[in-house]
Tab-separated table of C-alpha atoms in Angstrom:
chain	number	residue	atom	x	y	z
A	1	MET	CA	93.308	136.255	88.901
A	2	LYS	CA	90.632	134.091	90.399
A	3	PHE	CA	92.741	133.346	93.425
A	4	GLU	CA	95.009	135.102	95.864
A	5	ILE	CA	97.897	133.933	97.976
A	6	LEU	CA	97.412	134.220	101.720
A	7	ASP	CA	100.195	135.370	103.967
A	8	ILE	CA	100.722	132.891	106.767
A	9	SER	CA	103.823	132.693	108.923
A	10	GLY	CA	105.802	129.598	107.979
A	11	ASP	CA	103.246	128.294	105.483
A	12	ALA	CA	101.246	129.515	102.491
A	13	GLY	CA	97.558	129.575	101.707
A	14	ILE	CA	95.223	130.171	98.779
A	15	ARG	CA	91.857	131.896	98.618
A	16	ALA	CA	90.054	131.072	95.383
A	17	TYR	CA	86.794	132.298	93.880
A	18	GLY	CA	84.279	131.145	91.304
A	19	ASP	CA	80.690	131.563	90.229
A	20	LYS	CA	80.223	127.943	91.123
A	21	CYS	CA	82.149	125.849	93.657
A	22	GLU	CA	83.401	123.806	90.746
A	23	ASP	CA	85.186	126.905	89.417
A	24	ALA	CA	86.532	127.862	92.833
A	25	PHE	CA	87.995	124.357	93.198
A	26	VAL	CA	89.626	124.652	89.753
A	27	ASN	CA	91.082	128.037	90.701
A	28	ALA	CA	92.361	126.676	94.000
A	29	GLY	CA	94.200	123.949	92.058
A	30	ILE	CA	95.720	126.467	89.636
A	31	GLY	CA	96.588	128.729	92.563
A	32	MET	CA	98.413	125.873	94.226
A	33	TYR	CA	100.372	125.113	91.051
A	34	SER	CA	101.383	128.781	90.921
A	35	LEU	CA	102.976	128.347	94.350
A	36	ILE	CA	105.125	125.565	92.888
A	37	THR	CA	106.229	127.247	89.651
A	38	ASP	CA	105.594	130.033	87.113
A	39	LEU	CA	102.657	128.684	85.113
A	40	ASP	CA	103.432	130.893	82.081
A	41	LYS	CA	106.315	128.531	81.347
A	42	ILE	CA	104.247	125.351	81.637
A	43	LYS	CA	102.996	123.856	78.373
A	44	GLU	CA	99.763	121.936	77.973
A	45	GLY	CA	101.394	118.904	76.449
A	46	GLN	CA	100.127	116.102	78.635
A	47	ASP	CA	96.809	115.046	80.156
A	48	ILE	CA	96.266	113.204	83.393
A	49	GLU	CA	93.034	112.069	85.008
A	50	ILE	CA	92.495	112.393	88.701
A	51	GLU	CA	89.800	111.353	91.128
A	52	ALA	CA	89.106	112.493	94.666
A	53	LYS	CA	86.434	111.888	97.242
A	54	GLY	CA	85.651	113.120	100.731
A	55	ASP	CA	83.068	113.174	103.501
A	56	SER	CA	82.426	116.903	103.230
A	57	SER	CA	83.069	119.830	100.866
A	58	GLU	CA	86.183	120.698	102.845
A	59	GLY	CA	87.319	117.079	102.915
A	60	LEU	CA	86.900	116.893	99.147
A	61	LEU	CA	88.915	120.076	98.607
A	62	VAL	CA	91.775	118.701	100.731
A	63	ALA	CA	91.658	115.279	99.040
A	64	TYR	CA	91.621	116.843	95.549
A	65	LEU	CA	94.548	119.194	96.241
A	66	ASN	CA	96.507	116.398	97.927
A	67	GLU	CA	95.987	114.278	94.814
A	68	LEU	CA	97.496	117.067	92.674
A	69	ILE	CA	100.398	117.367	95.146
A	70	PHE	CA	100.929	113.601	95.051
A	71	ARG	CA	101.086	113.638	91.230
A	72	PHE	CA	103.621	116.451	91.341
A	73	ASP	CA	105.812	115.137	94.130
A	74	THR	CA	105.830	111.578	92.758
A	75	TYR	CA	105.796	112.039	88.987
A	76	GLY	CA	106.726	115.706	88.583
A	77	PHE	CA	103.467	116.574	86.826
A	78	VAL	CA	102.497	120.269	86.907
A	79	GLY	CA	99.051	121.305	85.666
A	80	LYS	CA	98.132	124.501	83.907
A	81	ARG	CA	94.468	123.834	83.166
A	82	ILE	CA	91.965	121.755	85.105
A	83	GLU	CA	88.684	120.537	83.638
A	84	MET	CA	86.108	118.963	85.905
A	85	ASP	CA	84.489	115.969	84.226
A	86	PHE	CA	82.429	115.248	87.279
A	87	PHE	CA	81.919	117.456	90.307
A	88	SER	CA	79.531	116.726	93.146
A	89	LEU	CA	79.066	118.346	96.533
A	90	GLN	CA	75.951	116.317	97.311
A	91	HIS	CA	75.682	114.751	100.735
A	92	SER	CA	75.448	111.372	99.083
A	93	ALA	CA	78.736	111.867	97.225
A	94	TYR	CA	81.493	114.424	97.557
A	95	TYR	CA	83.360	113.481	94.442
A	96	ILE	CA	85.616	114.917	91.729
A	97	LYS	CA	86.799	113.455	88.468
A	98	ALA	CA	88.990	115.820	86.496
A	99	LYS	CA	91.370	116.128	83.593
A	100	VAL	CA	94.518	118.098	84.281
A	101	ARG	CA	96.561	119.455	81.368
A	102	GLY	CA	100.186	120.384	81.827
A	103	GLU	CA	103.605	118.804	81.596
A	104	GLU	CA	106.390	117.212	83.564
A	105	PHE	CA	108.405	119.658	85.657
A	106	ASP	CA	111.899	120.286	84.305
A	107	PRO	CA	114.189	122.122	86.731
A	108	ASP	CA	116.205	123.462	83.776
A	109	ARG	CA	113.232	125.156	82.124
A	110	HIS	CA	110.792	125.774	84.961
A	111	GLU	CA	111.045	128.090	87.885
A	112	ARG	CA	111.345	126.444	91.266
A	113	ARG	CA	109.132	128.091	93.818
A	114	LEU	CA	107.721	126.317	96.877
A	115	LEU	CA	107.741	122.637	97.614
A	116	VAL	CA	104.120	122.212	98.674
A	117	LYS	CA	103.964	119.172	100.927
A	118	ALA	CA	100.276	118.887	101.738
A	119	ALA	CA	96.915	120.646	101.855
A	120	THR	CA	95.701	120.903	105.444
A	121	TYR	CA	92.393	121.259	107.265
A	122	HIS	CA	93.711	124.266	109.153
A	123	ASN	CA	91.185	127.143	108.770
A	124	ILE	CA	89.771	125.450	105.700
A	125	ARG	CA	86.659	127.031	104.192
A	126	VAL	CA	84.249	126.203	101.351
A	127	GLN	CA	81.558	128.858	101.365
A	128	LYS	CA	78.756	130.080	99.148
A	129	ILE	CA	78.443	133.861	99.351
A	130	ASN	CA	75.665	135.521	97.311
A	131	ASP	CA	75.601	133.066	94.429
A	132	LYS	CA	79.392	132.947	94.386
A	133	CYS	CA	81.701	130.380	95.858
A	134	GLU	CA	84.819	131.075	97.876
A	135	VAL	CA	87.317	128.539	99.188
A	136	GLU	CA	90.335	128.897	101.415
A	137	VAL	CA	93.058	126.395	102.223
A	138	VAL	CA	96.422	126.439	103.974
A	139	PHE	CA	99.312	124.348	102.678
A	140	ASP	CA	102.060	122.714	104.614
A	141	ILE	CA	105.315	123.996	103.103
B	1	MET	CA	129.937	124.051	97.253
B	2	GLU	CA	129.201	123.745	93.558
B	3	ILE	CA	130.116	120.059	93.583
B	4	LEU	CA	128.145	119.390	96.753
B	5	TYR	CA	125.181	121.150	95.193
B	6	ASN	CA	125.471	118.902	92.147
B	7	GLU	CA	125.958	115.726	94.188
B	8	ILE	CA	123.131	116.134	96.689
B	9	PRO	CA	119.751	116.470	94.943
B	10	ALA	CA	117.896	119.486	96.322
B	11	GLY	CA	114.908	121.658	95.574
B	12	VAL	CA	111.490	121.507	93.966
B	13	GLY	CA	111.246	118.807	91.313
B	14	SER	CA	114.723	117.363	91.949
B	15	LYS	CA	115.201	113.637	91.484
B	16	GLY	CA	117.146	111.385	93.788
B	17	LYS	CA	119.977	109.123	92.677
B	18	ILE	CA	118.441	106.103	94.371
B	19	ARG	CA	115.476	104.234	92.891
B	20	LEU	CA	113.950	101.891	95.431
B	21	THR	CA	112.268	98.662	94.444
B	22	GLY	CA	109.201	97.705	96.461
B	23	GLU	CA	111.174	95.156	98.467
B	24	ASP	CA	114.002	97.622	99.090
B	25	GLU	CA	111.623	100.266	100.304
B	26	ARG	CA	110.023	97.842	102.751
B	27	LYS	CA	113.446	96.915	104.141
B	28	LEU	CA	114.369	100.573	104.412
B	29	LEU	CA	111.189	101.336	106.355
B	30	LEU	CA	111.989	98.532	108.802
B	31	ASN	CA	115.699	99.194	109.205
B	32	GLY	CA	116.303	102.937	108.701
B	33	ALA	CA	119.943	104.015	108.644
B	34	ARG	CA	120.967	100.373	109.097
B	35	TRP	CA	119.548	99.722	105.643
B	36	ALA	CA	121.680	102.562	104.267
B	37	VAL	CA	124.853	101.244	105.924
B	38	GLU	CA	124.171	97.720	104.624
B	39	ARG	CA	123.927	99.239	101.139
B	40	GLY	CA	127.350	100.818	101.558
B	41	TYR	CA	126.223	104.289	102.543
B	42	GLY	CA	128.465	105.156	105.456
B	43	ALA	CA	129.996	103.078	108.221
B	44	VAL	CA	128.623	100.832	110.965
B	45	SER	CA	130.305	103.154	113.472
B	46	ASP	CA	127.932	105.940	112.349
B	47	LEU	CA	124.957	104.065	113.751
B	48	GLU	CA	125.792	104.477	117.441
B	49	ARG	CA	125.885	108.230	116.854
B	50	ILE	CA	122.329	108.339	115.557
B	51	GLU	CA	119.300	108.664	117.833
B	52	SER	CA	117.832	105.169	118.380
B	53	GLY	CA	120.752	103.727	116.383
B	54	GLY	CA	119.109	105.099	113.227
B	55	CYS	CA	116.255	102.612	113.443
B	56	ILE	CA	113.156	102.723	115.582
B	57	GLU	CA	111.574	99.333	116.287
B	58	GLY	CA	107.910	98.735	115.589
B	59	ALA	CA	107.650	100.128	112.066
B	60	ASN	CA	105.184	98.198	109.950
B	61	PRO	CA	105.510	98.359	106.146
B	62	ASP	CA	102.047	96.781	105.769
B	63	VAL	CA	100.202	99.855	107.039
B	64	ILE	CA	101.846	102.095	104.418
B	65	SER	CA	99.669	103.077	101.441
B	66	GLN	CA	100.634	102.396	97.854
B	67	LYS	CA	100.786	106.141	97.327
B	68	ALA	CA	103.323	106.627	100.094
B	69	TYR	CA	105.472	103.846	98.591
B	70	GLU	CA	105.290	105.524	95.198
B	71	ARG	CA	106.084	108.962	96.559
B	72	GLY	CA	109.023	107.632	98.557
B	73	ARG	CA	110.525	105.601	95.742
B	74	ALA	CA	112.661	108.341	94.173
B	75	GLN	CA	113.112	110.678	97.129
B	76	GLN	CA	115.549	108.691	99.243
B	77	GLY	CA	118.819	110.614	99.409
B	78	THR	CA	117.340	114.033	98.620
B	79	LEU	CA	117.504	117.236	100.628
B	80	GLY	CA	114.097	118.718	99.816
B	81	SER	CA	113.265	122.396	99.941
B	82	GLY	CA	112.030	125.123	102.289
B	83	ASN	CA	114.094	125.318	105.454
B	84	HIS	CA	115.980	122.115	104.659
B	85	PHE	CA	119.654	122.673	104.059
B	86	LEU	CA	123.179	121.421	103.953
B	87	GLU	CA	125.854	123.639	105.479
B	88	ILE	CA	129.606	123.697	105.773
B	89	GLN	CA	130.480	125.542	108.958
B	90	HIS	CA	133.382	126.323	111.263
B	91	VAL	CA	133.483	126.252	115.048
B	92	ASP	CA	134.049	129.828	116.222
B	93	GLU	CA	133.226	129.552	119.904
B	94	ILE	CA	133.534	126.780	122.470
B	95	TYR	CA	131.476	127.061	125.652
B	96	ASP	CA	132.215	123.674	127.192
B	97	LYS	CA	135.723	122.480	126.395
B	98	ASN	CA	135.396	119.111	128.046
B	99	ALA	CA	132.235	118.188	126.111
B	100	ALA	CA	133.633	119.649	122.884
B	101	ASP	CA	136.732	117.434	123.287
B	102	GLU	CA	134.540	114.364	123.703
B	103	MET	CA	132.693	115.212	120.507
B	104	GLY	CA	135.859	116.034	118.617
B	105	LEU	CA	135.013	119.732	118.295
B	106	PHE	CA	137.620	122.469	118.609
B	107	HIS	CA	138.001	126.110	117.631
B	108	GLY	CA	138.436	126.403	113.854
B	109	GLN	CA	137.185	122.862	113.219
B	110	ILE	CA	135.132	122.420	110.052
B	111	THR	CA	131.690	120.885	110.538
B	112	ILE	CA	128.916	119.859	108.158
B	113	MET	CA	125.245	120.040	109.128
B	114	ILE	CA	122.320	118.386	107.342
B	115	HIS	CA	118.727	119.381	107.983
B	116	THR	CA	116.216	117.168	106.212
B	117	GLY	CA	113.670	114.487	107.010
B	118	SER	CA	111.339	111.875	105.571
B	119	ARG	CA	110.494	113.993	102.506
B	120	GLY	CA	107.336	113.288	100.476
B	121	PHE	CA	107.086	109.825	101.996
B	122	GLY	CA	106.405	111.217	105.460
B	123	HIS	CA	103.960	113.726	104.071
B	124	GLN	CA	101.990	111.065	102.288
B	125	VAL	CA	101.829	109.037	105.522
B	126	CYS	CA	100.519	112.149	107.262
B	127	THR	CA	97.964	112.857	104.513
B	128	ASP	CA	96.753	109.245	104.532
B	129	PHE	CA	96.403	109.046	108.293
B	130	LEU	CA	94.777	112.420	108.675
B	131	GLU	CA	91.875	110.928	106.787
B	132	VAL	CA	91.883	107.845	109.033
B	133	MET	CA	92.104	109.996	112.170
B	134	GLU	CA	89.339	112.296	111.033
B	135	LYS	CA	87.000	109.312	110.887
B	136	ALA	CA	88.419	107.937	114.149
B	137	ALA	CA	87.727	111.208	115.963
B	138	VAL	CA	84.057	110.895	114.994
B	139	LYS	CA	84.002	107.191	115.898
B	140	TYR	CA	85.505	107.788	119.364
B	141	ARG	CA	83.480	110.989	119.856
B	142	ILE	CA	86.404	113.363	120.230
B	143	ASP	CA	85.350	116.986	119.826
B	144	LEU	CA	88.003	118.864	117.838
B	145	PRO	CA	88.581	122.633	117.902
B	146	ASP	CA	90.475	122.329	114.584
B	147	LYS	CA	90.113	119.472	112.114
B	148	GLU	CA	93.874	119.483	111.658
B	149	LEU	CA	94.138	118.142	115.230
B	150	ALA	CA	92.476	114.847	114.257
B	151	CYS	CA	93.362	112.074	116.721
B	152	ALA	CA	92.427	108.695	118.163
B	153	PRO	CA	92.876	106.970	121.557
B	154	PHE	CA	96.382	105.523	121.828
B	155	ASN	CA	95.272	101.898	122.114
B	156	SER	CA	92.827	102.029	119.189
B	157	PRO	CA	93.794	100.153	116.003
B	158	GLU	CA	93.862	103.487	114.130
B	159	ALA	CA	96.430	104.989	116.503
B	160	GLN	CA	98.542	101.827	116.618
B	161	ASP	CA	98.650	101.691	112.821
B	162	TYR	CA	99.605	105.341	112.698
B	163	LEU	CA	102.398	104.799	115.200
B	164	ALA	CA	103.761	101.943	113.068
B	165	ALA	CA	103.559	104.165	109.963
B	166	MET	CA	105.183	107.155	111.671
B	167	ARG	CA	108.026	104.889	112.783
B	168	ALA	CA	108.484	103.804	109.178
B	169	ALA	CA	108.688	107.478	108.194
B	170	ALA	CA	111.265	108.123	110.937
B	171	ASN	CA	113.332	105.248	109.560
B	172	TYR	CA	112.998	106.715	106.059
B	173	ALA	CA	114.386	109.998	107.412
B	174	TRP	CA	117.336	108.383	109.193
B	175	ALA	CA	118.224	106.460	106.049
B	176	ASN	CA	117.886	109.658	104.011
B	177	ARG	CA	120.340	111.591	106.167
B	178	GLN	CA	122.709	108.624	106.212
B	179	CYS	CA	122.805	108.484	102.379
B	180	ILE	CA	123.454	112.224	102.194
B	181	THR	CA	126.205	111.938	104.828
B	182	HIS	CA	127.831	109.287	102.685
B	183	TRP	CA	127.750	111.408	99.517
B	184	ILE	CA	129.156	114.392	101.382
B	185	ARG	CA	132.102	112.276	102.511
B	186	GLU	CA	132.618	110.991	98.969
B	187	THR	CA	132.524	114.532	97.618
B	188	PHE	CA	135.111	115.756	100.125
B	189	GLN	CA	137.355	112.791	99.343
B	190	ARG	CA	137.177	113.581	95.653
B	191	VAL	CA	137.686	117.324	95.932
B	192	PHE	CA	140.558	117.109	98.423
B	193	MET	CA	141.915	113.889	96.920
B	194	ALA	CA	142.266	112.476	100.408
B	195	SER	CA	141.407	109.217	102.092
B	196	PRO	CA	138.516	108.969	104.577
B	197	ARG	CA	141.114	108.521	107.315
B	198	ASP	CA	142.957	111.714	106.325
B	199	LEU	CA	139.759	113.707	106.173
B	200	GLY	CA	138.331	112.179	109.356
B	201	ILE	CA	134.726	113.160	108.695
B	202	SER	CA	133.013	111.462	111.596
B	203	LEU	CA	129.428	111.805	112.670
B	204	ILE	CA	128.793	113.784	115.870
B	205	TYR	CA	125.095	113.047	116.159
B	206	ASP	CA	121.850	112.674	114.254
B	207	VAL	CA	118.763	113.720	116.178
B	208	ALA	CA	115.109	113.717	115.051
B	209	HIS	CA	113.345	117.071	115.094
B	210	ASN	CA	109.799	115.858	114.628
B	211	ILE	CA	108.753	112.547	116.153
B	212	ALA	CA	106.602	110.892	118.828
B	213	LYS	CA	108.215	108.283	121.090
B	214	ILE	CA	107.233	106.112	124.001
B	215	GLU	CA	109.504	106.989	126.915
B	216	GLU	CA	109.734	106.650	130.665
B	217	HIS	CA	109.449	109.880	132.628
B	218	THR	CA	108.892	110.781	136.264
B	219	VAL	CA	105.599	112.556	136.807
B	220	ARG	CA	104.809	113.776	140.345
B	221	GLY	CA	107.374	111.392	141.758
B	222	LYS	CA	106.052	108.388	139.877
B	223	LYS	CA	107.722	106.655	136.953
B	224	MET	CA	105.351	106.560	133.999
B	225	LYS	CA	105.412	105.435	130.400
B	226	LEU	CA	104.419	108.365	128.235
B	227	ILE	CA	104.129	109.157	124.587
B	228	VAL	CA	106.240	112.251	124.026
B	229	HIS	CA	105.544	114.278	120.869
B	230	ARG	CA	108.451	116.378	119.751
B	231	LYS	CA	107.130	118.597	117.006
B	232	GLY	CA	109.257	121.681	116.770
B	233	ALA	CA	111.275	120.277	119.652
B	234	THR	CA	114.463	118.266	119.998
B	235	ARG	CA	115.290	115.462	122.386
B	236	ALA	CA	117.803	116.510	125.061
B	237	PHE	CA	118.575	113.503	127.265
B	238	PRO	CA	120.947	113.911	130.233
B	239	PRO	CA	124.209	112.100	131.003
B	240	GLY	CA	123.669	108.496	132.019
B	241	HIS	CA	120.328	108.059	130.285
B	242	PRO	CA	119.905	104.387	129.256
B	243	GLU	CA	118.974	105.376	125.680
B	244	LEU	CA	122.346	107.011	125.062
B	245	PRO	CA	125.251	105.182	123.447
B	246	ASP	CA	128.357	104.579	125.583
B	247	ILE	CA	130.299	107.362	123.864
B	248	TYR	CA	127.821	109.945	125.163
B	249	LYS	CA	126.775	108.373	128.482
B	250	ARG	CA	129.203	110.578	130.366
B	251	ILE	CA	128.440	113.975	128.824
B	252	GLY	CA	124.818	113.560	127.732
B	253	GLN	CA	123.107	113.611	124.356
B	254	PRO	CA	124.370	116.050	121.727
B	255	VAL	CA	121.626	118.439	120.612
B	256	LEU	CA	121.892	120.138	117.221
B	257	ILE	CA	120.056	123.434	116.824
B	258	PRO	CA	120.195	124.994	113.367
B	259	GLY	CA	119.908	128.745	112.911
B	260	ASP	CA	119.399	130.798	109.776
B	261	MET	CA	121.907	130.611	106.928
B	262	GLY	CA	123.679	133.868	107.807
B	263	ARG	CA	124.176	133.745	111.542
B	264	ALA	CA	124.951	130.502	113.376
B	265	SER	CA	123.947	127.040	114.508
B	266	PHE	CA	124.659	125.458	117.876
B	267	VAL	CA	125.713	122.180	119.443
B	268	LEU	CA	124.321	121.694	122.927
B	269	LEU	CA	123.916	118.874	125.430
B	270	GLY	CA	120.866	117.396	127.108
B	271	THR	CA	120.459	117.896	130.861
B	272	GLU	CA	118.779	116.464	133.971
B	273	LYS	CA	116.706	119.624	134.155
B	274	ALA	CA	115.252	118.922	130.706
B	275	MET	CA	114.299	115.476	131.992
B	276	ALA	CA	112.630	116.974	135.052
B	277	GLU	CA	110.924	119.950	133.425
B	278	THR	CA	110.409	119.427	129.695
B	279	PHE	CA	110.199	115.648	129.269
B	280	GLY	CA	113.795	115.560	128.023
B	281	SER	CA	113.249	118.164	125.314
B	282	THR	CA	114.594	121.496	124.134
B	283	CYS	CA	113.988	123.902	121.244
B	284	HIS	CA	114.018	123.013	117.549
B	285	GLY	CA	115.498	126.052	115.827
B	286	ALA	CA	115.219	129.780	115.442
B	287	GLY	CA	111.610	130.107	114.293
B	288	ARG	CA	110.420	132.630	111.750
B	289	VAL	CA	109.668	136.270	112.368
B	290	MET	CA	108.513	136.931	108.803
B	291	SER	CA	106.057	134.927	106.723
B	292	ARG	CA	107.427	133.584	103.465
B	293	HIS	CA	105.716	136.278	101.451
B	294	GLN	CA	106.783	139.058	103.755
B	295	ALA	CA	110.358	137.849	103.317
B	296	ILE	CA	110.027	137.742	99.531
B	297	ARG	CA	108.616	141.291	99.533
B	298	GLN	CA	111.452	142.529	101.734
B	299	ALA	CA	114.018	140.847	99.508
B	300	LYS	CA	112.701	142.472	96.317
B	301	GLY	CA	115.431	144.246	94.400
B	302	ARG	CA	118.112	142.763	96.626
B	303	SER	CA	120.487	139.966	95.818
B	304	ILE	CA	120.451	137.750	98.889
B	305	TRP	CA	123.061	135.580	97.250
B	306	ARG	CA	125.402	138.588	96.923
B	307	GLU	CA	124.694	139.793	100.452
B	308	MET	CA	125.611	136.372	101.764
B	309	GLU	CA	128.782	136.324	99.695
B	310	ASP	CA	129.772	139.691	101.156
B	311	MET	CA	129.430	138.056	104.575
B	312	GLY	CA	131.818	135.336	103.394
B	313	ILE	CA	129.116	132.698	102.918
B	314	ILE	CA	128.790	130.875	99.617
B	315	VAL	CA	125.220	129.920	98.837
B	316	ARG	CA	123.887	127.550	96.203
B	317	SER	CA	120.132	127.380	95.917
B	318	ALA	CA	117.813	125.554	93.555
B	319	GLY	CA	115.083	128.179	93.787
B	320	ARG	CA	115.484	131.949	93.785
B	321	GLY	CA	112.390	132.302	95.952
B	322	THR	CA	113.788	129.907	98.547
B	323	LEU	CA	116.760	132.192	99.144
B	324	ALA	CA	114.523	135.190	99.795
B	325	GLU	CA	112.249	133.227	102.116
B	326	GLU	CA	115.201	131.863	103.993
B	327	MET	CA	117.181	135.099	104.304
B	328	PRO	CA	118.657	135.626	107.772
B	329	GLU	CA	116.335	138.418	108.918
B	330	ALA	CA	113.274	136.245	108.210
B	331	TYR	CA	114.290	134.323	111.337
B	332	LYS	CA	114.759	135.116	115.001
B	333	ASP	CA	118.358	135.348	116.129
B	334	ILE	CA	119.243	131.783	117.043
B	335	SER	CA	121.738	132.985	119.691
B	336	ASN	CA	118.869	134.480	121.708
B	337	VAL	CA	116.772	131.341	121.342
B	338	VAL	CA	119.624	129.087	122.430
B	339	ASP	CA	120.476	131.403	125.339
B	340	VAL	CA	116.933	130.989	126.636
B	341	THR	CA	117.221	127.192	126.666
B	342	HIS	CA	120.744	127.397	128.141
B	343	ASN	CA	119.697	129.777	130.920
B	344	ALA	CA	116.585	127.716	131.611
B	345	GLY	CA	118.919	124.733	131.966
B	346	ILE	CA	117.064	122.461	129.531
B	347	SER	CA	120.160	122.143	127.343
B	348	LYS	CA	123.622	123.634	127.673
B	349	LYS	CA	125.792	125.225	125.048
B	350	VAL	CA	128.886	123.405	123.816
B	351	ALA	CA	129.865	125.126	120.575
B	352	ARG	CA	128.771	127.751	118.086
B	353	LEU	CA	129.055	126.966	114.379
B	354	ARG	CA	129.274	129.718	111.744
B	355	PRO	CA	128.198	128.987	108.169
B	356	LEU	CA	130.785	129.075	105.362
B	357	GLY	CA	128.777	127.462	102.605
B	358	VAL	CA	125.092	126.667	102.248
B	359	VAL	CA	123.072	124.452	99.916
B	360	LYS	CA	119.351	125.272	99.927
B	361	GLY	CA	116.575	123.460	98.142
């Protein structure tokens, strides 16, 4: 697993890793989906495109995860695979454009885990450590 | 319980029975529980038993993002997940007979408690405005120890817009609980084949558990207008407070404090001491002692559902994980928490309610 779930009283968090920040962001997204349901039961039958922007790496991470949460909470879409079509952590543009593959959540077939309400700035971290990237985010549950 | 569970949408990925049009949603945001009553959900007489009459003035539908509208469209009349619940309970202890009489509570009386709020709509408002506030904090040069504490001066356009949006979310929550109240009554009528009059399911009170309001308080002997944030706190206004409806002017505002699903919940009353010492506020609930994951680990190999049944409590839950996270020992004992507020005088105990049946998201 390229992510781990963090134990926080009352809420839940994710720490995700990657060789590049792009990968760590992808893993954070998948990690978040795994809080919502068992991803083994999710099929890759549908594609959605998402966009997110921020004023900082951390701001972009929050905006991107909140976009995924919005798509789930509004349209029931759960992703299983995330492909970054465009990923920039440049000071001129913190921007993500991604394709998310998955399907619509069906309470009869899919496991119900946590209702993730929002990604927060609390103790948020986007960090490069020895050529690797590590991100951490706490969700409001 | 099975029928209630089927009638009240709950849990991750559940869909509400109401689909709001854009115009409907705007009206709902302006009018709160009044909107629900106009649509036939519940009775006009419910409104005086809801904090602020179920509608806070000053909501502005124009400051709400398209995303929040979309997210709120199908979630009206849904319970949600996490610590949100619906319980059937019985009164097993009366501490203040006079107040209990006024509220219509007596030993052995069946009560129903709903704990839910503004759902995804409120969260989208929060997400949207966190971004606005983050920029505002830079603009107004506010140094933040944690980005999550983003804020703006009260009179700035950013803060005023937020206040108008938060009020819309509060109205969404009051309407939500009103719709659920209505469906609970309908369900009881159907199951017991009785008329509303025979069943006599009347509202005791509906109080917000997470809101900011402009109120008048006395600070160092001077009357001042303040903005009181109650996050993890519940309003507890004393007898005679001008905000209270006539029916509760004499005894004070009913305060509802939910506990975990195995132990108890409490009805209390607001006091003068709360007004003097805690800006008319008391506690919110039990509070967790275990993180969600700790609770899930502890519950491994156990059937929480069965344990609850052995205690005489029927539980219906959408998610297996939710039950483990919400198991009684994951929380502090609510009786101790309530005793602290009672002994401190910031709210006083009226009745203890024991759960009989629980619906969890």
